[in-house]
PDB file of C-alpha atoms and ligand atoms in Angstrom:
ATOM      1  CA  MET W1009       1.308  24.251   7.246  1.00 61.00           C
ATOM      2  CA  ILE W1010       3.783  24.019  10.127  1.00 65.00           C
ATOM      3  CA  TYR W1011       1.717  21.118  11.398  1.00 93.00           C
ATOM      4  CA  ILE W1012       2.919  18.824   8.613  1.00 97.00           C
ATOM      5  CA  ASN W1013       6.429  19.103   9.985  1.00 96.00           C
ATOM      6  CA  ASP W1014       5.231  18.317  13.513  1.00 97.00           C
ATOM      7  CA  ASN W1015       3.010  15.477  12.347  1.00 97.00           C
ATOM      8  CA  LEU W1016       5.757  13.857  10.322  1.00 97.00           C
ATOM      9  CA  LYS W1017       8.207  14.156  13.177  1.00 97.00           C
ATOM     10  CA  PHE W1018       5.724  12.656  15.597  1.00 97.00           C
ATOM     11  CA  ILE W1019       4.907   9.708  13.365  1.00 98.00           C
ATOM     12  CA  LYS W1020       8.524   8.960  12.524  1.00 97.00           C
ATOM     13  CA  GLU W1021       9.515   9.028  16.197  1.00 98.00           C
ATOM     14  CA  ASP W1022       6.506   6.972  17.180  1.00 98.00           C
ATOM     15  CA  ILE W1023       7.376   4.327  14.573  1.00 98.00           C
ATOM     16  CA  GLU W1024      11.045   4.323  15.556  1.00 98.00           C
ATOM     17  CA  ASN W1025      10.037   3.751  19.184  1.00 98.00           C
ATOM     18  CA  ILE W1026       7.850   0.785  18.313  1.00 98.00           C
ATOM     19  CA  LEU W1027      10.603  -0.685  16.153  1.00 98.00           C
ATOM     20  CA  SER W1028      13.230  -0.229  18.825  1.00 98.00           C
ATOM     21  CA  MET W1029      11.016  -2.044  21.343  1.00 97.00           C
ATOM     22  CA  GLN W1030      10.757  -4.886  18.841  1.00 96.00           C
ATOM     23  CA  GLY W1031      14.472  -4.885  18.172  1.00 97.00           C
ATOM     24  CA  ARG W1032      13.855  -4.051  14.536  1.00 97.00           C
ATOM     25  CA  ASN W1033      15.950  -1.673  12.481  1.00 97.00           C
ATOM     26  CA  LYS W1034      14.623   1.897  12.808  1.00 95.00           C
ATOM     27  CA  ASP W1035      14.106   2.314   9.080  1.00 94.00           C
ATOM     28  CA  SER W1036      12.456  -1.025   8.445  1.00 97.00           C
ATOM     29  CA  VAL W1037       9.014   0.517   7.911  1.00 98.00           C
ATOM     30  CA  ASN W1038       8.240   2.430   4.718  1.00 98.00           C
ATOM     31  CA  ILE W1039       5.939   5.363   5.302  1.00 98.00           C
ATOM     32  CA  ILE W1040       3.619   6.165   2.429  1.00 98.00           C
ATOM     33  CA  ALA W1041       2.026   9.575   2.696  1.00 98.00           C
ATOM     34  CA  VAL W1042      -1.551   9.263   1.482  1.00 98.00           C
ATOM     35  CA  THR W1043      -2.318  12.448  -0.426  1.00 98.00           C
ATOM     36  CA  LYS W1044      -5.903  11.949  -1.624  1.00 97.00           C
ATOM     37  CA  THR W1045      -7.836  15.253  -1.532  1.00 96.00           C
ATOM     38  CA  ILE W1046      -4.711  17.043  -0.270  1.00 97.00           C
ATOM     39  CA  ASP W1047      -3.685  20.288  -1.979  1.00 96.00           C
ATOM     40  CA  ILE W1048      -0.459  20.613  -3.954  1.00 96.00           C
ATOM     41  CA  GLU W1049       1.177  23.071  -1.518  1.00 96.00           C
ATOM     42  CA  SER W1050       0.799  20.691   1.398  1.00 97.00           C
ATOM     43  CA  ILE W1051       2.228  17.803  -0.580  1.00 97.00           C
ATOM     44  CA  GLN W1052       5.080  20.002  -1.787  1.00 97.00           C
ATOM     45  CA  LYS W1053       5.792  20.818   1.835  1.00 97.00           C
ATOM     46  CA  ALA W1054       5.833  17.143   2.775  1.00 97.00           C
ATOM     47  CA  ILE W1055       8.236  16.398  -0.081  1.00 98.00           C
ATOM     48  CA  GLU W1056      10.515  19.198   1.102  1.00 97.00           C
ATOM     49  CA  LEU W1057      10.440  17.573   4.516  1.00 96.00           C
ATOM     50  CA  GLY W1058      11.687  14.313   3.080  1.00 96.00           C
ATOM     51  CA  VAL W1059       8.546  12.398   2.067  1.00 98.00           C
ATOM     52  CA  ARG W1060       9.348  10.298  -0.989  1.00 97.00           C
ATOM     53  CA  ASP W1061       6.445   7.887  -1.298  1.00 98.00           C
ATOM     54  CA  ILE W1062       2.958   9.108  -1.958  1.00 98.00           C
ATOM     55  CA  GLY W1063      -0.206   7.063  -2.195  1.00 98.00           C
ATOM     56  CA  GLU W1064      -3.429   7.817  -4.048  1.00 98.00           C
ATOM     57  CA  ASN W1065      -6.564   5.750  -4.385  1.00 97.00           C
ATOM     58  CA  ARG W1066      -7.902   7.217  -7.640  1.00 98.00           C
ATOM     59  CA  VAL W1067      -6.239   7.140 -11.030  1.00 98.00           C
ATOM     60  CA  GLN W1068      -7.366  10.652 -12.013  1.00 98.00           C
ATOM     61  CA  GLU W1069      -5.960  12.246  -8.880  1.00 97.00           C
ATOM     62  CA  LEU W1070      -2.820  10.142  -9.052  1.00 98.00           C
ATOM     63  CA  MET W1071      -2.164  11.376 -12.591  1.00 98.00           C
ATOM     64  CA  GLU W1072      -2.677  14.999 -11.589  1.00 97.00           C
ATOM     65  CA  LYS W1073      -0.120  14.661  -8.838  1.00 97.00           C
ATOM     66  CA  MET W1074       2.351  12.784 -11.022  1.00 97.00           C
ATOM     67  CA  ASN W1075       2.119  15.680 -13.460  1.00 97.00           C
ATOM     68  CA  VAL W1076       3.125  18.122 -10.769  1.00 98.00           C
ATOM     69  CA  PHE W1077       5.731  16.211  -8.802  1.00 98.00           C
ATOM     70  CA  LYS W1078       7.138  14.024 -11.570  1.00 97.00           C
ATOM     71  CA  LYS W1079      10.357  12.335 -10.458  1.00 96.00           C
ATOM     72  CA  ASN W1080      10.333  13.995  -7.049  1.00 97.00           C
ATOM     73  CA  ALA W1081       8.177  11.215  -5.610  1.00 98.00           C
ATOM     74  CA  ASN W1082       7.470   7.518  -5.911  1.00 98.00           C
ATOM     75  CA  TYR W1083       3.826   6.782  -6.582  1.00 98.00           C
ATOM     76  CA  HIS W1084       1.699   4.083  -5.006  1.00 98.00           C
ATOM     77  CA  MET W1085      -1.696   3.093  -6.330  1.00 98.00           C
ATOM     78  CA  ILE W1086      -3.512   2.070  -3.157  1.00 98.00           C
ATOM     79  CA  GLY W1087      -7.147   2.122  -4.257  1.00 98.00           C
ATOM     80  CA  HIS W1088      -9.388  -0.045  -6.392  1.00 98.00           C
ATOM     81  CA  LEU W1089      -7.959  -0.111  -9.907  1.00 98.00           C
ATOM     82  CA  GLN W1090     -10.326  -0.320 -12.855  1.00 98.00           C
ATOM     83  CA  THR W1091      -9.014  -2.479 -15.654  1.00 98.00           C
ATOM     84  CA  ASN W1092      -9.545   0.205 -18.309  1.00 98.00           C
ATOM     85  CA  LYS W1093      -7.341   2.677 -16.397  1.00 98.00           C
ATOM     86  CA  VAL W1094      -4.308   0.445 -16.000  1.00 98.00           C
ATOM     87  CA  LYS W1095      -2.718   1.844 -19.148  1.00 98.00           C
ATOM     88  CA  TYR W1096      -2.529   5.372 -17.751  1.00 98.00           C
ATOM     89  CA  ILE W1097      -0.392   4.544 -14.749  1.00 97.00           C
ATOM     90  CA  ILE W1098       1.286   1.180 -15.201  1.00 98.00           C
ATOM     91  CA  ASP W1099       4.706   2.551 -16.187  1.00 97.00           C
ATOM     92  CA  LYS W1100       4.640   5.421 -13.701  1.00 97.00           C
ATOM     93  CA  VAL W1101       3.828   3.774 -10.380  1.00 98.00           C
ATOM     94  CA  SER W1102       6.359   2.130  -8.086  1.00 98.00           C
ATOM     95  CA  LEU W1103       3.845  -0.267  -6.663  1.00 98.00           C
ATOM     96  CA  VAL W1104       0.218  -1.248  -7.171  1.00 98.00           C
ATOM     97  CA  HIS W1105      -1.177  -2.251  -3.751  1.00 98.00           C
ATOM     98  CA  SER W1106      -4.562  -3.392  -4.947  1.00 98.00           C
ATOM     99  CA  LEU W1107      -4.204  -6.414  -7.193  1.00 98.00           C
ATOM    100  CA  ASP W1108      -7.370  -8.340  -6.385  1.00 98.00           C
ATOM    101  CA  ARG W1109      -8.602 -10.219  -9.452  1.00 98.00           C
ATOM    102  CA  ILE W1110      -7.358 -12.163 -12.438  1.00 98.00           C
ATOM    103  CA  SER W1111      -8.888  -9.815 -15.015  1.00 98.00           C
ATOM    104  CA  LEU W1112      -6.794  -7.013 -13.518  1.00 98.00           C
ATOM    105  CA  ALA W1113      -3.645  -9.159 -13.483  1.00 98.00           C
ATOM    106  CA  LYS W1114      -4.246  -9.994 -17.124  1.00 98.00           C
ATOM    107  CA  GLU W1115      -4.528  -6.335 -18.127  1.00 98.00           C
ATOM    108  CA  MET W1116      -1.544  -5.281 -16.012  1.00 98.00           C
ATOM    109  CA  ASP W1117       0.548  -8.024 -17.587  1.00 98.00           C
ATOM    110  CA  LYS W1118      -0.551  -7.053 -21.080  1.00 98.00           C
ATOM    111  CA  GLN W1119       0.181  -3.356 -20.612  1.00 98.00           C
ATOM    112  CA  ALA W1120       3.494  -4.076 -18.898  1.00 98.00           C
ATOM    113  CA  LYS W1121       4.539  -6.305 -21.800  1.00 98.00           C
ATOM    114  CA  GLN W1122       3.700  -3.591 -24.311  1.00 98.00           C
ATOM    115  CA  LYS W1123       5.838  -1.115 -22.386  1.00 98.00           C
ATOM    116  CA  ASP W1124       8.557  -3.685 -21.770  1.00 98.00           C
ATOM    117  CA  ILE W1125       8.500  -3.325 -17.990  1.00 98.00           C
ATOM    118  CA  ILE W1126       7.894  -5.546 -14.990  1.00 97.00           C
ATOM    119  CA  VAL W1127       5.242  -4.127 -12.680  1.00 98.00           C
ATOM    120  CA  ASP W1128       5.504  -4.630  -8.919  1.00 98.00           C
ATOM    121  CA  ALA W1129       2.252  -5.430  -7.153  1.00 98.00           C
ATOM    122  CA  LEU W1130       0.815  -6.373  -3.786  1.00 98.00           C
ATOM    123  CA  ILE W1131      -2.202  -8.592  -3.441  1.00 98.00           C
ATOM    124  CA  GLN W1132      -5.061  -6.967  -1.576  1.00 98.00           C
ATOM    125  CA  VAL W1133      -6.557  -9.176   1.086  1.00 98.00           C
ATOM    126  CA  ASN W1134      -9.926  -8.525   2.712  1.00 98.00           C
ATOM    127  CA  VAL W1135      -9.151 -10.438   5.888  1.00 97.00           C
ATOM    128  CA  ALA W1136     -12.363  -9.505   7.684  1.00 94.00           C
ATOM    129  CA  GLU W1137     -14.357 -10.225   4.513  1.00 95.00           C
ATOM    130  CA  GLU W1138     -16.161  -6.892   4.767  1.00 95.00           C
ATOM    131  CA  GLU W1139     -18.790  -6.378   2.051  1.00 94.00           C
ATOM    132  CA  SER W1140     -17.716  -2.785   1.533  1.00 94.00           C
ATOM    133  CA  LYS W1141     -14.106  -3.634   0.743  1.00 95.00           C
ATOM    134  CA  PHE W1142     -12.240  -5.081  -2.183  1.00 97.00           C
ATOM    135  CA  GLY W1143      -9.680  -7.844  -1.891  1.00 98.00           C
ATOM    136  CA  LEU W1144      -9.405 -11.596  -1.745  1.00 98.00           C
ATOM    137  CA  SER W1145     -10.345 -13.643   1.273  1.00 98.00           C
ATOM    138  CA  VAL W1146      -7.400 -15.256   3.048  1.00 98.00           C
ATOM    139  CA  LYS W1147      -8.116 -18.655   1.581  1.00 98.00           C
ATOM    140  CA  GLU W1148      -8.257 -17.314  -1.977  1.00 98.00           C
ATOM    141  CA  VAL W1149      -4.773 -15.841  -1.874  1.00 98.00           C
ATOM    142  CA  ILE W1150      -2.581 -18.897  -2.516  1.00 98.00           C
ATOM    143  CA  PRO W1151      -4.594 -20.182  -5.510  1.00 98.00           C
ATOM    144  CA  PHE W1152      -4.571 -16.612  -6.851  1.00 98.00           C
ATOM    145  CA  ILE W1153      -0.792 -16.357  -6.569  1.00 97.00           C
ATOM    146  CA  GLU W1154      -0.411 -19.675  -8.354  1.00 97.00           C
ATOM    147  CA  GLU W1155      -2.404 -18.246 -11.245  1.00 97.00           C
ATOM    148  CA  VAL W1156      -0.584 -14.919 -11.311  1.00 97.00           C
ATOM    149  CA  LEU W1157       2.725 -16.797 -11.502  1.00 96.00           C
ATOM    150  CA  ASN W1158       1.885 -17.365 -15.163  1.00 95.00           C
ATOM    151  CA  PHE W1159       2.015 -13.638 -15.852  1.00 97.00           C
ATOM    152  CA  GLN W1160       5.636 -12.886 -16.595  1.00 97.00           C
ATOM    153  CA  ASN W1161       5.446  -9.105 -16.373  1.00 98.00           C
ATOM    154  CA  ILE W1162       3.969  -8.962 -12.887  1.00 97.00           C
ATOM    155  CA  ASN W1163       6.202  -9.286  -9.862  1.00 97.00           C
ATOM    156  CA  ILE W1164       4.282 -10.040  -6.670  1.00 97.00           C
ATOM    157  CA  LYS W1165       6.070  -8.205  -3.891  1.00 98.00           C
ATOM    158  CA  GLY W1166       3.751  -8.681  -0.935  1.00 98.00           C
ATOM    159  CA  LEU W1167       0.312  -8.303   0.558  1.00 98.00           C
ATOM    160  CA  MET W1168      -1.863  -5.346   1.451  1.00 98.00           C
ATOM    161  CA  THR W1169      -4.911  -5.013   3.655  1.00 98.00           C
ATOM    162  CA  ILE W1170      -7.263  -2.294   4.837  1.00 98.00           C
ATOM    163  CA  ALA W1171      -8.430  -3.257   8.301  1.00 97.00           C
ATOM    164  CA  PRO W1172     -11.926  -2.399   9.533  1.00 96.00           C
ATOM    165  CA  PHE W1173     -12.254   1.077  11.013  1.00 94.00           C
ATOM    166  CA  THR W1174     -12.548   0.164  14.666  1.00 95.00           C
ATOM    167  CA  ASN W1175     -10.913   0.664  18.024  1.00 95.00           C
ATOM    168  CA  ASP W1176     -11.201  -3.020  18.806  1.00 98.00           C
ATOM    169  CA  GLU W1177      -7.518  -3.689  19.316  1.00 98.00           C
ATOM    170  CA  LYS W1178      -7.919  -7.424  19.615  1.00 98.00           C
ATOM    171  CA  LEU W1179      -9.737  -7.643  16.282  1.00 98.00           C
ATOM    172  CA  LEU W1180      -7.124  -5.489  14.534  1.00 98.00           C
ATOM    173  CA  ARG W1181      -4.257  -7.490  16.003  1.00 98.00           C
ATOM    174  CA  ASP W1182      -5.882 -10.703  14.881  1.00 98.00           C
ATOM    175  CA  ILE W1183      -6.276  -9.392  11.318  1.00 98.00           C
ATOM    176  CA  PHE W1184      -2.693  -8.161  11.070  1.00 98.00           C
ATOM    177  CA  ARG W1185      -1.378 -11.403  12.527  1.00 98.00           C
ATOM    178  CA  LYS W1186      -3.289 -13.391   9.912  1.00 98.00           C
ATOM    179  CA  MET W1187      -1.652 -11.267   7.222  1.00 98.00           C
ATOM    180  CA  TYR W1188       1.794 -11.844   8.674  1.00 98.00           C
ATOM    181  CA  ASN W1189       1.234 -15.595   8.856  1.00 98.00           C
ATOM    182  CA  LEU W1190      -0.146 -15.675   5.329  1.00 98.00           C
ATOM    183  CA  LYS W1191       2.970 -13.939   4.026  1.00 98.00           C
ATOM    184  CA  GLN W1192       5.190 -16.445   5.862  1.00 98.00           C
ATOM    185  CA  ASN W1193       3.165 -19.386   4.538  1.00 98.00           C
ATOM    186  CA  ILE W1194       3.534 -18.161   0.980  1.00 98.00           C
ATOM    187  CA  ASN W1195       7.265 -17.591   1.319  1.00 98.00           C
ATOM    188  CA  ASP W1196       7.642 -21.064   2.838  1.00 97.00           C
ATOM    189  CA  LYS W1197       6.265 -22.509  -0.384  1.00 96.00           C
ATOM    190  CA  ASN W1198       9.373 -21.299  -2.199  1.00 96.00           C
ATOM    191  CA  TYR W1199       7.632 -20.542  -5.458  1.00 95.00           C
ATOM    192  CA  GLU W1200      10.059 -19.568  -8.140  1.00 89.00           C
ATOM    193  CA  ASN W1201      10.172 -15.759  -8.436  1.00 85.00           C
ATOM    194  CA  VAL W1202       7.956 -15.165  -5.390  1.00 92.00           C
ATOM    195  CA  ASP W1203       9.638 -13.743  -2.344  1.00 92.00           C
ATOM    196  CA  LEU W1204       7.127 -11.566  -0.581  1.00 98.00           C
ATOM    197  CA  GLU W1205       8.864  -8.610   0.958  1.00 98.00           C
ATOM    198  CA  TYR W1206       6.154  -6.120   1.841  1.00 98.00           C
ATOM    199  CA  LEU W1207       3.236  -6.178   4.201  1.00 98.00           C
ATOM    200  CA  SER W1208       1.330  -2.969   3.474  1.00 98.00           C
ATOM    201  CA  MET W1209      -0.893  -2.528   6.487  1.00 98.00           C
ATOM    202  CA  GLY W1210      -1.564   0.186   9.017  1.00 98.00           C
ATOM    203  CA  MET W1211      -3.254   3.560   8.583  1.00 98.00           C
ATOM    204  CA  THR W1212      -3.542   6.530  10.946  1.00 98.00           C
ATOM    205  CA  ASN W1213      -5.953   4.697  13.214  1.00 96.00           C
ATOM    206  CA  ASP W1214      -4.087   1.415  13.478  1.00 98.00           C
ATOM    207  CA  TYR W1215      -0.465   1.698  12.322  1.00 98.00           C
ATOM    208  CA  ARG W1216       0.966   1.009  15.773  1.00 98.00           C
ATOM    209  CA  ILE W1217      -0.769  -2.330  16.057  1.00 98.00           C
ATOM    210  CA  ALA W1218       0.056  -3.154  12.443  1.00 98.00           C
ATOM    211  CA  ILE W1219       3.764  -2.536  13.003  1.00 98.00           C
ATOM    212  CA  GLU W1220       3.726  -4.522  16.228  1.00 98.00           C
ATOM    213  CA  GLU W1221       2.327  -7.380  14.165  1.00 98.00           C
ATOM    214  CA  GLY W1222       4.997  -7.131  11.496  1.00 98.00           C
ATOM    215  CA  SER W1223       3.923  -4.479   8.991  1.00 98.00           C
ATOM    216  CA  ASN W1224       6.786  -2.899   7.040  1.00 98.00           C
ATOM    217  CA  MET W1225       4.732  -0.471   4.953  1.00 98.00           C
ATOM    218  CA  VAL W1226       2.200   1.930   6.441  1.00 98.00           C
ATOM    219  CA  ARG W1227      -0.154   4.213   4.516  1.00 98.00           C
ATOM    220  CA  ILE W1228      -0.805   7.383   6.477  1.00 98.00           C
ATOM    221  CA  GLY W1229      -2.994  10.288   5.401  1.00 98.00           C
ATOM    222  CA  THR W1230      -4.770  12.000   8.285  1.00 97.00           C
ATOM    223  CA  GLY W1231      -1.835  11.534  10.636  1.00 97.00           C
ATOM    224  CA  ILE W1232       0.379  13.602   8.323  1.00 98.00           C
ATOM    225  CA  PHE W1233      -1.946  16.083   6.609  1.00 97.00           C
ATOM    226  CA  GLY W1234      -4.779  16.373   9.102  1.00 95.00           C
ATOM    227  CA  LYS W1235      -8.433  15.690   8.522  1.00 92.00           C
ATOM    228  CA  ARG W1236      -9.467  15.518   4.848  1.00 90.00           C
ATOM    229  CA  ASN W1237     -12.046  17.895   3.369  1.00 83.00           C
ATOM    230  CA  TYR W1238     -14.098  16.042   0.798  1.00 76.00           C
TER     231      TYR W1238
HETATM  232  C1  PLP A2788      -7.197   6.943   2.637  1.00 55.48           C
HETATM  233  C2  PLP A2788      -6.405   5.698   2.695  1.00 55.48           C
HETATM  234  C3  PLP A2788      -5.385   5.523   3.650  1.00 55.48           C
HETATM  235  C4  PLP A2788      -5.012   6.553   4.688  1.00 55.48           C
HETATM  236  O1  PLP A2788      -6.010   6.711   5.642  1.00 55.48           O
HETATM  237  P1  PLP A2788      -5.799   7.620   6.951  1.00 55.48           P
HETATM  238  O2  PLP A2788      -6.770   7.057   7.910  1.00 55.48           O
HETATM  239  O3  PLP A2788      -6.075   9.016   6.565  1.00 55.48           O
HETATM  240  O4  PLP A2788      -4.386   7.428   7.403  1.00 55.48           O
HETATM  241  C5  PLP A2788      -4.676   4.326   3.608  1.00 55.48           C
HETATM  242  N1  PLP A2788      -4.944   3.371   2.711  1.00 55.48           N
HETATM  243  C6  PLP A2788      -5.919   3.488   1.787  1.00 55.48           C
HETATM  244  C7  PLP A2788      -6.164   2.385   0.826  1.00 55.48           C
HETATM  245  C8  PLP A2788      -6.681   4.666   1.758  1.00 55.48           C
HETATM  246  O5  PLP A2788      -7.645   4.788   0.827  1.00 55.48           O
END
């Protein structure tokens, strides 16, 4: 498990280097360690090494890990969220990255009201409009935000995207740039109570490009824990 230490060190230094070239503060990117399929000992090790934010894409697995690590981590729901499972996690997650439809917003708002909390969420955008992925198209995002503004117990904190799995740097850059511009456009509208702070984009394969294009939240699994065994 020594490799987790090395991997984390490498990624942190790599990110700091990119940020210093951009003249950005060295801690201006939040690293979320994606722990899906990863065993408890490895995650424990990562937490001992300073990891605070962990991301899971399934409610069941997220709940198992919350049960073990409790207040020792902040939890991020990064995968598709079924409406009927909202109630299990709504008051335990720091951030839901995958708000992508009104029916989900409605249920999140309802559950948050019942628990008397405000839930922070990112809107998932499917920039490349891939069939296999969830998320709104770029042009759907602003009308969606205008609708979600009516839900008082949801606080929209930013945007999230999962880029296509490709080595086509130009394509990736283009996608991340569209996300950055979309975030700026929304903030320029000065909606009351909407000040998008986070751009959750960049995974092991593409976090460098994402950060170069303005990401401030990366979700890294393989780069920290190694290849997943499904
Ligand atoms: C699995 C996953 C990641 C991490 O992917 P890696 O390529 O292992 O870094 C990031 N985001 C989401 C939504 C994921 O499901």
